Amino acid sequence: MSSNKITRRGIVARGAALGFGAAAAPLLFARETQAQAKTIGLLNVSYDPTRELYKEINAAFASYWKAKTGEVLDIKQSHGGSGKQARSVIDGLQADVVTLALAGDIDEIAARAKLLPADWQSRLPNNSTPYTSTIVFLVRKGNPWKIKDWPDLVKPGVGVITPNPKTSGGARWAYLAAYDFGRRHGGELAGKDFVTKLYRNVPVLGAGARDATTTFAQRNIGDVLLSWENEAYLTIDEFGPNYDIVYPSSSILAEPPVALVDKNVDRHKTRAQATGYLNFLYSPRAQDIIGKHHFRPREAAAVAKYAGSFRQIPLATIDQAFGGWRKAGAAHFADGALFDQIYKPT
């Protein structure tokens, strides 16, 4: 669609140039207005580190959808900490789709706002997770603190940058990865003790993953960033030789899910477009874009293409290690739960 402002005078001039008289102008104006009216808006409410990913996916899907249906899509993006984004949708942000950091956040939308069914995760392949990721360490070039594994993060004097698990999905994955490491080396009390020591080394908690990256990379605070894998690679891409990525001996399988927000798409009359958008995420084209942006794709060809980009380390799963997000959320992140007990802001 042209960005030039359409005026009746301009249309008449164009009609005359094409051999039409002024009488043809209303018909031409009506056709252009009709074409404009076919533009359909979608809102994807997502978490922090997916801005670049969905910018490219949105353009690819809009092109695909126009070729298939003739419809012009205007796909908007909203980003922030995953928990904060979920609360915004609950409070009325008109998302057609949500693509958040963890299933527990979408469960909250289903339970509290009743905007989608409780079994939403069964509607798409792989429990509605078109890609996976994990948590890694981003350190300053040369790794001056010689950080190699989780125990190095609790040494006195090491500044650890991570977002607030109350608002950030990535922070919850990072917390649980740390807790699981401690627990496997001494049981539940050891897990609690480990995260207690870890968060004593956290000077500031940001709202989301991108906020934490800004604190570490631009404000030059801290010695190590607990980072989404893709966010670590994006930081390397942007800042080049200033940082190194360290893979710990174990981490967690992060599975960011996607879902249709049923009541909103029915209100907006965008069910077909939003459903097509989510299905597109599993297509070879989108899976290649996912790998390109340092997320771990699901589709076989993309997995093979990007296999060399991802270190293979033992990854705990939320279901096996913590009994699923409902149990993990209640035990660790609810008001008064373990995180509130171990983290005392200074």
Coordinates of N, CA and C in Angstrom, one line a residue, residues 135 150 153-155 158-179 191-206 226 332-333 338-346:
I135 N 19.3 -21.3 28.8 CA 20.0 -20.2 29.6 C 21.5 -20.5 29.6
W150 N 28.0 -23.0 37.2 CA 27.1 -22.4 38.2 C 27.8 -22.0 39.5
L153 N 29.2 -18.5 40.0 CA 28.3 -17.4 40.1 C 28.1 -17.0 41.6
V154 N 28.4 -17.9 42.5 CA 28.1 -17.6 43.9 C 29.4 -17.2 44.7
K155 N 30.5 -17.0 44.0 CA 31.7 -16.6 44.6 C 31.6 -15.2 45.1
V158 N 31.4 -11.6 42.7 CA 30.9 -11.7 41.3 C 29.5 -11.1 41.2
G159 N 29.4 -10.1 40.3 CA 28.1 -9.4 40.0 C 27.3 -10.2 38.9
V160 N 26.2 -10.7 39.3 CA 25.3 -11.5 38.4 C 24.1 -10.6 38.0
I161 N 23.9 -10.5 36.7 CA 22.8 -9.7 36.2 C 21.8 -10.7 35.7
T162 N 20.5 -10.5 36.1 CA 19.4 -11.3 35.7 C 18.1 -10.5 36.0
P163 N 17.1 -10.7 35.2 CA 15.9 -10.0 35.5 C 15.1 -10.5 36.7
N164 N 14.0 -9.9 37.0 CA 13.1 -10.3 38.1 C 12.2 -11.4 37.7
P165 N 12.3 -12.5 38.4 CA 11.4 -13.7 38.1 C 9.9 -13.3 38.3
K166 N 9.6 -12.3 39.0 CA 8.2 -11.9 39.1 C 7.6 -11.3 37.8
T167 N 8.5 -10.8 37.0 CA 8.0 -10.2 35.7 C 8.6 -10.8 34.5
S168 N 9.7 -11.5 34.6 CA 10.4 -12.0 33.4 C 10.4 -13.5 33.3
G169 N 9.9 -14.0 32.1 CA 9.9 -15.5 31.9 C 11.4 -16.0 31.8
G170 N 12.3 -15.3 31.2 CA 13.6 -15.8 31.1 C 14.3 -15.9 32.4
A171 N 13.9 -14.9 33.3 CA 14.4 -15.0 34.7 C 14.0 -16.2 35.4
R172 N 12.7 -16.6 35.2 CA 12.2 -17.8 35.8 C 13.0 -19.1 35.3
W173 N 13.2 -19.1 34.0 CA 14.0 -20.2 33.5 C 15.4 -20.3 34.1
A174 N 16.0 -19.1 34.2 CA 17.4 -19.0 34.8 C 17.4 -19.4 36.3
Y175 N 16.4 -18.9 37.0 CA 16.3 -19.3 38.4 C 16.1 -20.8 38.6
L176 N 15.3 -21.4 37.8 CA 15.0 -22.8 37.9 C 16.2 -23.7 37.5
A177 N 17.0 -23.2 36.5 CA 18.2 -23.9 36.1 C 19.2 -23.9 37.2
A178 N 19.3 -22.7 37.9 CA 20.3 -22.6 39.0 C 19.8 -23.5 40.2
Y179 N 18.5 -23.4 40.5 CA 18.0 -24.3 41.6 C 18.2 -25.7 41.3
G191 N 19.4 -26.8 46.9 CA 18.9 -26.0 45.8 C 18.5 -24.6 46.3
K192 N 17.8 -24.6 47.5 CA 17.4 -23.3 48.1 C 18.7 -22.5 48.5
D193 N 19.6 -23.2 49.1 CA 20.9 -22.5 49.5 C 21.6 -21.9 48.3
F194 N 21.6 -22.6 47.2 CA 22.3 -22.2 46.0 C 21.7 -20.9 45.5
V195 N 20.4 -20.9 45.3 CA 19.8 -19.7 44.7 C 19.8 -18.5 45.7
T196 N 19.8 -18.8 47.0 CA 20.0 -17.8 48.0 C 21.3 -17.0 47.8
K197 N 22.4 -17.8 47.7 CA 23.7 -17.3 47.5 C 23.8 -16.5 46.1
L198 N 23.2 -17.1 45.1 CA 23.2 -16.5 43.8 C 22.6 -15.1 43.8
Y199 N 21.4 -15.0 44.4 CA 20.7 -13.7 44.3 C 21.3 -12.7 45.3
R200 N 22.2 -13.1 46.2 CA 22.9 -12.1 47.0 C 23.9 -11.4 46.1
N201 N 24.3 -12.0 45.0 CA 25.3 -11.4 44.1 C 24.6 -10.6 42.9
V202 N 23.3 -10.5 43.0 CA 22.6 -9.7 42.0 C 22.4 -8.3 42.4
P203 N 23.0 -7.3 41.8 CA 23.0 -5.9 42.3 C 21.7 -5.2 42.0
V204 N 21.0 -5.7 40.9 CA 19.8 -5.0 40.5 C 19.0 -6.0 39.6
L205 N 17.6 -6.0 39.8 CA 16.8 -6.8 39.0 C 16.0 -6.0 38.0
G206 N 16.2 -6.2 36.7 CA 15.4 -5.5 35.7 C 14.1 -6.2 35.5
L226 N 23.0 -13.8 33.1 CA 22.2 -15.0 32.9 C 21.3 -14.7 31.7
H332 N 7.7 -21.6 43.8 CA 8.9 -20.7 43.7 C 8.5 -19.2 43.4
F333 N 7.4 -18.9 42.7 CA 7.2 -17.5 42.3 C 5.9 -16.9 42.8
L338 N 9.1 -19.3 47.5 CA 10.6 -19.4 47.8 C 11.4 -18.2 47.3
F339 N 11.1 -17.7 46.1 CA 11.8 -16.5 45.6 C 11.7 -15.4 46.6
D340 N 10.5 -15.1 47.1 CA 10.3 -14.0 48.0 C 11.0 -14.3 49.3
Q341 N 11.2 -15.5 49.7 CA 11.9 -15.9 50.9 C 13.4 -15.6 50.8
I342 N 13.9 -15.9 49.6 CA 15.4 -15.9 49.5 C 15.9 -14.6 49.0
Y343 N 15.1 -13.7 48.3 CA 15.6 -12.5 47.8 C 15.0 -11.3 48.6
K344 N 16.0 -10.6 49.2 CA 15.6 -9.4 50.0 C 16.3 -8.2 49.4
P345 N 15.6 -7.3 48.7 CA 16.2 -6.2 48.0 C 16.9 -5.3 49.1
T346 N 18.1 -4.8 48.7 CA 18.8 -3.9 49.6 C 18.4 -2.5 49.5

